[in-house]
Coordinates of C-alpha atoms and ligand atoms in Angstrom, one line a residue:
M1 CA -97.3 -22.6 54.5
N2 CA -97.6 -23.6 58.2
R3 CA -94.8 -23.7 60.7
N4 CA -94.2 -27.5 60.5
T5 CA -93.8 -27.4 56.7
K6 CA -91.3 -24.6 57.1
V7 CA -89.3 -26.5 59.7
T8 CA -89.3 -29.7 57.5
I9 CA -88.0 -27.8 54.5
A10 CA -85.3 -26.1 56.5
F11 CA -84.1 -29.5 57.8
A12 CA -84.1 -30.9 54.3
V13 CA -82.0 -28.0 53.0
I14 CA -79.5 -28.3 55.9
F15 CA -79.3 -32.1 55.3
V16 CA -78.5 -31.6 51.6
L17 CA -75.9 -28.9 52.3
V18 CA -74.2 -31.1 54.9
A19 CA -74.3 -34.1 52.6
V20 CA -72.8 -32.1 49.7
G21 CA -70.1 -30.7 52.1
L22 CA -69.3 -34.1 53.4
F23 CA -68.9 -35.6 50.0
R24 CA -66.1 -33.2 49.3
A25 CA -64.0 -34.8 52.0
P26 CA -61.6 -37.4 50.5
A27 CA -62.3 -40.0 53.2
V28 CA -66.0 -39.9 52.4
Q29 CA -65.4 -40.0 48.7
D30 CA -63.1 -43.1 49.2
F31 CA -65.8 -44.8 51.3
V32 CA -68.5 -44.2 48.7
L33 CA -66.2 -45.4 45.9
A34 CA -65.4 -48.6 47.8
R35 CA -69.1 -49.3 48.4
L36 CA -69.8 -48.7 44.7
A37 CA -66.9 -51.1 43.7
T38 CA -68.2 -53.8 46.0
S39 CA -71.7 -53.5 44.5
L40 CA -70.2 -53.8 40.9
A41 CA -68.1 -56.8 41.7
P42 CA -69.5 -60.1 40.4
S43 CA -71.6 -61.7 43.2
A44 CA -71.0 -65.3 44.1
Q45 CA -72.6 -67.6 41.7
Q46 CA -76.0 -68.8 42.7
D47 CA -77.3 -72.3 42.0
I48 CA -79.4 -72.4 38.8
D49 CA -82.4 -74.8 38.8
G50 CA -82.8 -75.8 35.1
M51 CA -82.2 -73.2 32.5
Q52 CA -82.1 -69.4 32.5
V53 CA -82.5 -67.3 29.4
V54 CA -81.2 -63.7 29.6
V55 CA -81.9 -61.1 27.0
C56 CA -78.5 -59.4 26.3
G57 CA -79.8 -57.5 23.2
S58 CA -83.3 -57.0 21.8
A59 CA -82.8 -54.4 19.1
S60 CA -82.6 -54.5 15.3
P61 CA -80.4 -52.0 13.4
L62 CA -83.5 -50.1 12.3
G63 CA -84.1 -47.4 14.9
N64 CA -81.7 -46.2 17.4
T65 CA -82.0 -46.4 21.2
M66 CA -79.4 -46.9 23.9
D67 CA -82.0 -48.8 25.9
R68 CA -81.6 -51.8 23.7
A69 CA -78.5 -53.5 22.5
Q70 CA -78.4 -55.4 19.2
A71 CA -79.3 -59.1 19.0
C72 CA -78.0 -61.3 21.8
I73 CA -79.6 -64.0 23.9
A74 CA -77.8 -65.9 26.7
V75 CA -78.7 -69.5 27.7
L76 CA -77.4 -70.3 31.1
T77 CA -77.4 -73.5 33.3
Q78 CA -75.4 -74.7 36.2
E79 CA -72.8 -76.1 33.7
H80 CA -73.2 -74.0 30.6
L81 CA -73.2 -70.5 29.2
F82 CA -74.1 -70.1 25.6
L83 CA -74.4 -66.7 23.8
I84 CA -76.5 -66.7 20.7
D85 CA -75.3 -63.7 18.6
V86 CA -73.4 -60.8 20.0
G87 CA -74.6 -57.5 18.4
A88 CA -73.3 -54.0 19.1
R89 CA -73.7 -53.0 22.8
S90 CA -74.4 -56.6 23.9
P91 CA -71.0 -56.9 25.7
T92 CA -72.3 -54.1 28.1
R93 CA -75.5 -56.0 28.7
I94 CA -73.5 -59.2 29.4
A95 CA -71.4 -57.4 32.0
Q96 CA -74.5 -55.8 33.5
A97 CA -76.2 -59.2 33.8
Q98 CA -72.9 -60.5 35.4
L99 CA -73.0 -63.5 33.1
P100 CA -70.1 -65.9 34.1
L101 CA -67.8 -65.4 31.1
D102 CA -65.1 -67.4 32.7
R103 CA -67.1 -70.5 31.9
L104 CA -68.4 -69.5 28.5
S105 CA -69.2 -72.8 26.7
A106 CA -69.6 -71.4 23.2
V107 CA -70.9 -68.6 21.0
F108 CA -73.5 -69.5 18.4
L109 CA -73.9 -67.1 15.5
T110 CA -77.1 -67.3 13.4
H111 CA -75.6 -65.4 10.5
Y112 CA -73.1 -62.6 9.7
H113 CA -75.0 -59.4 9.5
S114 CA -73.1 -56.8 11.5
D115 CA -75.8 -56.5 14.2
H116 CA -75.2 -60.1 15.2
I117 CA -71.4 -60.2 15.3
A118 CA -70.2 -56.7 16.2
G119 CA -69.5 -57.6 19.9
L120 CA -67.5 -60.7 19.1
G121 CA -64.1 -59.1 19.7
D122 CA -65.1 -57.7 23.1
V123 CA -66.7 -61.0 24.2
N124 CA -63.5 -62.9 23.3
L125 CA -61.4 -60.3 25.2
N126 CA -63.7 -60.1 28.2
S127 CA -64.0 -63.9 28.6
W128 CA -60.2 -64.2 28.3
V129 CA -59.7 -61.7 31.0
A130 CA -62.4 -63.4 33.1
G131 CA -60.2 -66.6 33.1
R132 CA -61.8 -68.8 30.4
Q133 CA -59.8 -72.0 30.3
H134 CA -60.1 -72.8 26.6
N135 CA -60.2 -70.9 23.3
M136 CA -63.5 -69.2 22.7
Q137 CA -65.5 -71.6 20.4
V138 CA -67.6 -69.8 17.8
Y139 CA -70.2 -71.9 16.0
G140 CA -72.2 -70.9 12.9
P141 CA -73.2 -71.9 9.4
E142 CA -70.9 -71.6 6.4
G143 CA -68.9 -68.3 6.6
V144 CA -68.0 -68.5 10.3
Q145 CA -64.4 -69.2 9.5
T146 CA -64.1 -65.9 7.5
V147 CA -65.7 -63.9 10.4
V148 CA -63.5 -65.5 13.1
D149 CA -60.3 -65.2 11.0
G150 CA -61.1 -61.5 10.4
F151 CA -61.7 -60.7 14.1
N152 CA -58.6 -62.7 15.1
Q153 CA -56.5 -60.7 12.7
A154 CA -57.9 -57.4 13.7
Y155 CA -57.3 -58.1 17.4
A156 CA -53.9 -59.7 17.1
L157 CA -51.9 -56.6 18.2
D158 CA -54.3 -56.0 21.1
R159 CA -53.8 -59.5 22.3
S160 CA -50.1 -59.3 22.1
Y161 CA -50.0 -56.0 24.1
R162 CA -52.2 -57.4 26.8
T163 CA -50.2 -60.6 27.3
Q164 CA -46.9 -58.6 27.4
H165 CA -48.5 -56.1 29.9
H166 CA -50.3 -58.5 32.2
G167 CA -48.3 -61.6 31.8
E168 CA -48.7 -65.1 30.4
E169 CA -50.2 -66.5 33.6
L170 CA -53.1 -64.0 33.6
L171 CA -53.6 -63.8 29.8
P172 CA -52.1 -66.9 28.2
K173 CA -51.3 -66.2 24.6
A174 CA -52.6 -69.6 23.4
L175 CA -56.1 -68.9 24.7
G176 CA -56.4 -65.5 23.0
P177 CA -57.6 -66.4 19.4
M178 CA -61.1 -67.6 19.0
R179 CA -61.8 -70.8 17.0
A180 CA -64.4 -71.3 14.3
N181 CA -66.7 -74.3 14.0
T182 CA -68.8 -74.6 10.8
L183 CA -72.3 -76.2 11.3
D184 CA -74.9 -78.0 9.3
S185 CA -78.5 -78.6 10.4
G186 CA -79.1 -81.3 13.1
I187 CA -77.5 -81.8 16.5
V188 CA -74.7 -79.2 16.6
W189 CA -73.5 -79.5 20.2
Q190 CA -74.2 -82.1 22.9
D191 CA -73.1 -83.3 26.3
E192 CA -74.8 -85.6 28.9
S193 CA -77.4 -82.9 29.8
M194 CA -77.6 -80.4 27.0
T195 CA -78.5 -80.8 23.3
V196 CA -78.3 -78.0 20.8
R197 CA -79.9 -78.4 17.4
G198 CA -79.5 -76.0 14.5
F199 CA -81.9 -75.5 11.6
V200 CA -81.8 -73.4 8.5
V201 CA -84.2 -70.4 8.3
D202 CA -85.1 -67.9 5.5
H203 CA -83.1 -64.7 5.6
H204 CA -82.2 -64.4 1.9
P205 CA -79.7 -63.1 0.7
A206 CA -77.9 -63.9 4.0
N207 CA -77.5 -67.6 3.2
P208 CA -77.3 -69.8 5.1
T209 CA -78.9 -68.4 8.3
M210 CA -79.6 -70.7 11.2
G211 CA -81.8 -70.8 14.2
Y212 CA -81.1 -72.9 17.4
R213 CA -82.9 -75.0 19.9
F214 CA -81.6 -75.8 23.3
D215 CA -83.0 -78.8 25.3
Y216 CA -81.9 -79.3 29.0
Q217 CA -83.5 -81.2 31.8
G218 CA -86.9 -81.4 30.2
R219 CA -87.0 -77.7 29.2
S220 CA -86.4 -76.0 25.9
V221 CA -85.8 -72.7 24.3
V222 CA -85.6 -71.8 20.6
I223 CA -84.0 -68.7 19.1
S224 CA -85.0 -67.9 15.6
G225 CA -82.2 -65.6 14.4
D226 CA -83.3 -63.3 11.6
T227 CA -85.9 -65.0 9.4
N228 CA -89.3 -64.9 7.8
A229 CA -91.8 -67.1 9.6
T230 CA -91.2 -70.6 8.2
D231 CA -92.9 -74.0 8.6
E232 CA -89.4 -75.5 9.2
L233 CA -88.8 -73.2 12.1
F234 CA -92.1 -74.0 13.8
A235 CA -91.5 -77.7 13.2
A236 CA -88.1 -77.4 14.9
A237 CA -89.7 -75.4 17.7
Q238 CA -92.6 -77.9 18.3
G239 CA -93.6 -78.0 22.0
A240 CA -90.8 -75.6 23.1
D241 CA -91.2 -73.7 26.4
L242 CA -89.9 -70.5 24.9
L243 CA -89.6 -69.2 21.4
F244 CA -87.6 -66.0 20.8
H245 CA -88.6 -64.8 17.3
D246 CA -87.5 -61.8 15.4
A247 CA -90.4 -59.6 14.5
L248 CA -91.2 -56.8 12.2
A249 CA -94.2 -54.4 12.8
R250 CA -95.3 -53.7 9.2
H251 CA -97.9 -51.0 10.3
L252 CA -95.1 -49.0 11.9
L253 CA -92.7 -49.4 9.0
N254 CA -95.4 -48.3 6.5
V255 CA -95.8 -45.0 8.4
L256 CA -92.0 -44.5 8.7
Q257 CA -91.5 -45.3 5.0
Q258 CA -94.1 -42.7 4.0
T259 CA -92.6 -40.1 6.3
M260 CA -89.2 -40.6 4.7
R261 CA -90.6 -40.4 1.2
D262 CA -92.5 -37.2 2.1
S263 CA -89.3 -35.6 3.5
G264 CA -87.3 -36.5 0.4
R265 CA -85.2 -39.2 2.0
S266 CA -85.9 -41.8 -0.7
N267 CA -82.8 -43.9 0.1
V268 CA -84.0 -44.5 3.7
A269 CA -87.5 -45.1 2.4
Q270 CA -86.1 -47.8 0.1
L271 CA -84.0 -49.4 2.9
I272 CA -87.2 -49.6 5.1
G273 CA -89.0 -51.2 2.2
D274 CA -86.2 -53.7 1.6
V275 CA -86.2 -55.2 5.2
T276 CA -89.8 -56.2 5.0
D277 CA -89.1 -59.3 2.9
Y278 CA -86.6 -61.0 5.2
H279 CA -88.0 -60.6 8.8
A280 CA -91.2 -62.2 10.2
D281 CA -94.3 -60.0 10.2
S282 CA -95.3 -59.8 13.8
L283 CA -99.0 -60.6 13.0
T284 CA -98.1 -64.0 11.5
L285 CA -96.3 -65.4 14.6
E286 CA -98.9 -65.9 17.3
D287 CA -101.1 -68.4 15.5
A288 CA -98.1 -70.3 14.3
A289 CA -96.7 -70.5 17.8
K290 CA -100.0 -71.7 19.2
A291 CA -100.3 -74.4 16.5
A292 CA -96.7 -75.6 17.4
D293 CA -97.7 -75.8 21.0
I294 CA -95.1 -73.3 22.1
K295 CA -95.8 -72.1 25.7
Q296 CA -94.4 -68.6 25.5
L297 CA -93.7 -66.5 22.4
V298 CA -91.2 -63.6 23.0
L299 CA -90.6 -61.1 20.2
Y300 CA -87.0 -59.8 19.9
H301 CA -84.8 -58.2 17.2
L302 CA -87.6 -55.7 16.9
V303 CA -88.0 -54.0 13.5
P304 CA -88.2 -51.0 14.0
T305 CA -86.7 -50.9 17.5
P306 CA -89.3 -49.3 19.9
M307 CA -88.0 -46.1 21.6
N308 CA -90.3 -46.0 24.5
A309 CA -93.5 -47.5 26.1
M310 CA -95.8 -45.8 23.6
T311 CA -94.0 -47.2 20.6
E312 CA -93.9 -50.6 22.3
N313 CA -97.7 -50.5 22.5
L314 CA -97.8 -49.6 18.9
F315 CA -95.5 -52.5 18.1
L316 CA -97.8 -54.9 19.8
R317 CA -100.9 -53.8 17.9
G318 CA -103.0 -56.8 16.7
L319 CA -101.4 -59.2 19.1
S320 CA -102.9 -60.7 22.3
D321 CA -101.7 -59.9 25.8
E322 CA -100.0 -63.3 25.9
V323 CA -97.2 -62.2 23.5
I324 CA -94.2 -60.6 25.2
L325 CA -91.9 -58.0 23.8
A326 CA -88.3 -58.7 25.0
H327 CA -86.5 -56.1 27.1
D328 CA -82.7 -56.0 27.6
L329 CA -81.7 -57.8 30.9
Q330 CA -85.0 -59.6 31.2
V331 CA -84.5 -63.1 32.7
F332 CA -86.7 -66.2 31.9
E333 CA -86.3 -69.0 34.4
L334 CA -87.2 -72.5 33.4
S335 CA -87.0 -74.8 36.4
A336 CA -85.9 -78.4 35.6
Q337 CA -88.6 -81.0 34.7
S338 CA -91.5 -78.5 35.3
E339 CA -93.9 -76.3 33.3
T340 CA -93.2 -73.1 35.1
I341 CA -91.8 -70.0 33.4
T342 CA -90.7 -67.2 35.7
I343 CA -90.0 -63.8 34.1
R344 CA -87.9 -61.1 35.8
P345 CA -88.4 -58.2 35.9
Ligands
ZN401 ZN1 -79.9 -60.3 9.5
ZN402 ZN1 -80.4 -58.6 12.4

């Protein structure tokens, strides 16, 4: 080791020791904390050109990783914020993405498997605290009233404590409960700039399950919900800019299933076998998306949920480089009246 290297290391050690020592001083701790709080506070809302789609959950229940929340997609414009499904851990992603819950337009549920509704109570509470000016509207196919009534009942005491504690002005009692809206296929929500269409998909025995299409300023995004690949879905998605489709990698599941059988875990092996008949085989989607003139196919609600980059590569086996695997907090920007799709990160 030459003299220069020794001097550099000595300075580095002294710097670390001084930094550690300084951080023990209350004034320095308070300064760092204040900087941290500033960085976490929601930044001023930036103008949105066209439509943004944010992935607030890309996992399925099969497989367990904290890197991915369960199913949740956000559609954001200058005037709207829609959440499509709110699975477990998605409220954390919604907060990380700093989505403007104070102006949440509505939540659309595709169906009532727990991995699509588990975050409903937190989203209702967080948007109420954020200053939402109306009751949270929850849309979904038949069954949505049962789900909403159950959440409202389970959170009734929580709401009453919070209004008593923080006051009627901050948390008005009347805006606490969410409201259910039962949907059929067709146009399910519309204003002068946004049209939302619902269509029935195939996720038996979870009947009915719906997918949704959002059209805004010449741009469009379709979210499949949980389903097999169906002709009806690709007809509804015809010409869309983005299609988020649930996907199941059969080659991975086959290996998992055999491993479970070999290790005597026959109940898990059967569960794995059962899910294959109600999610879309990843290898069937790319050709169908091309035939429907969809500009970008994005796979989400990944079955099984990839744990790392290696399993993501395995998941994509048999697909071209044009297909994208969704990641939590990924943002897709669709500028108004254009063809561009910008993906971050
Ligand atoms: Zn499902
Ligand atoms: Zn699901």
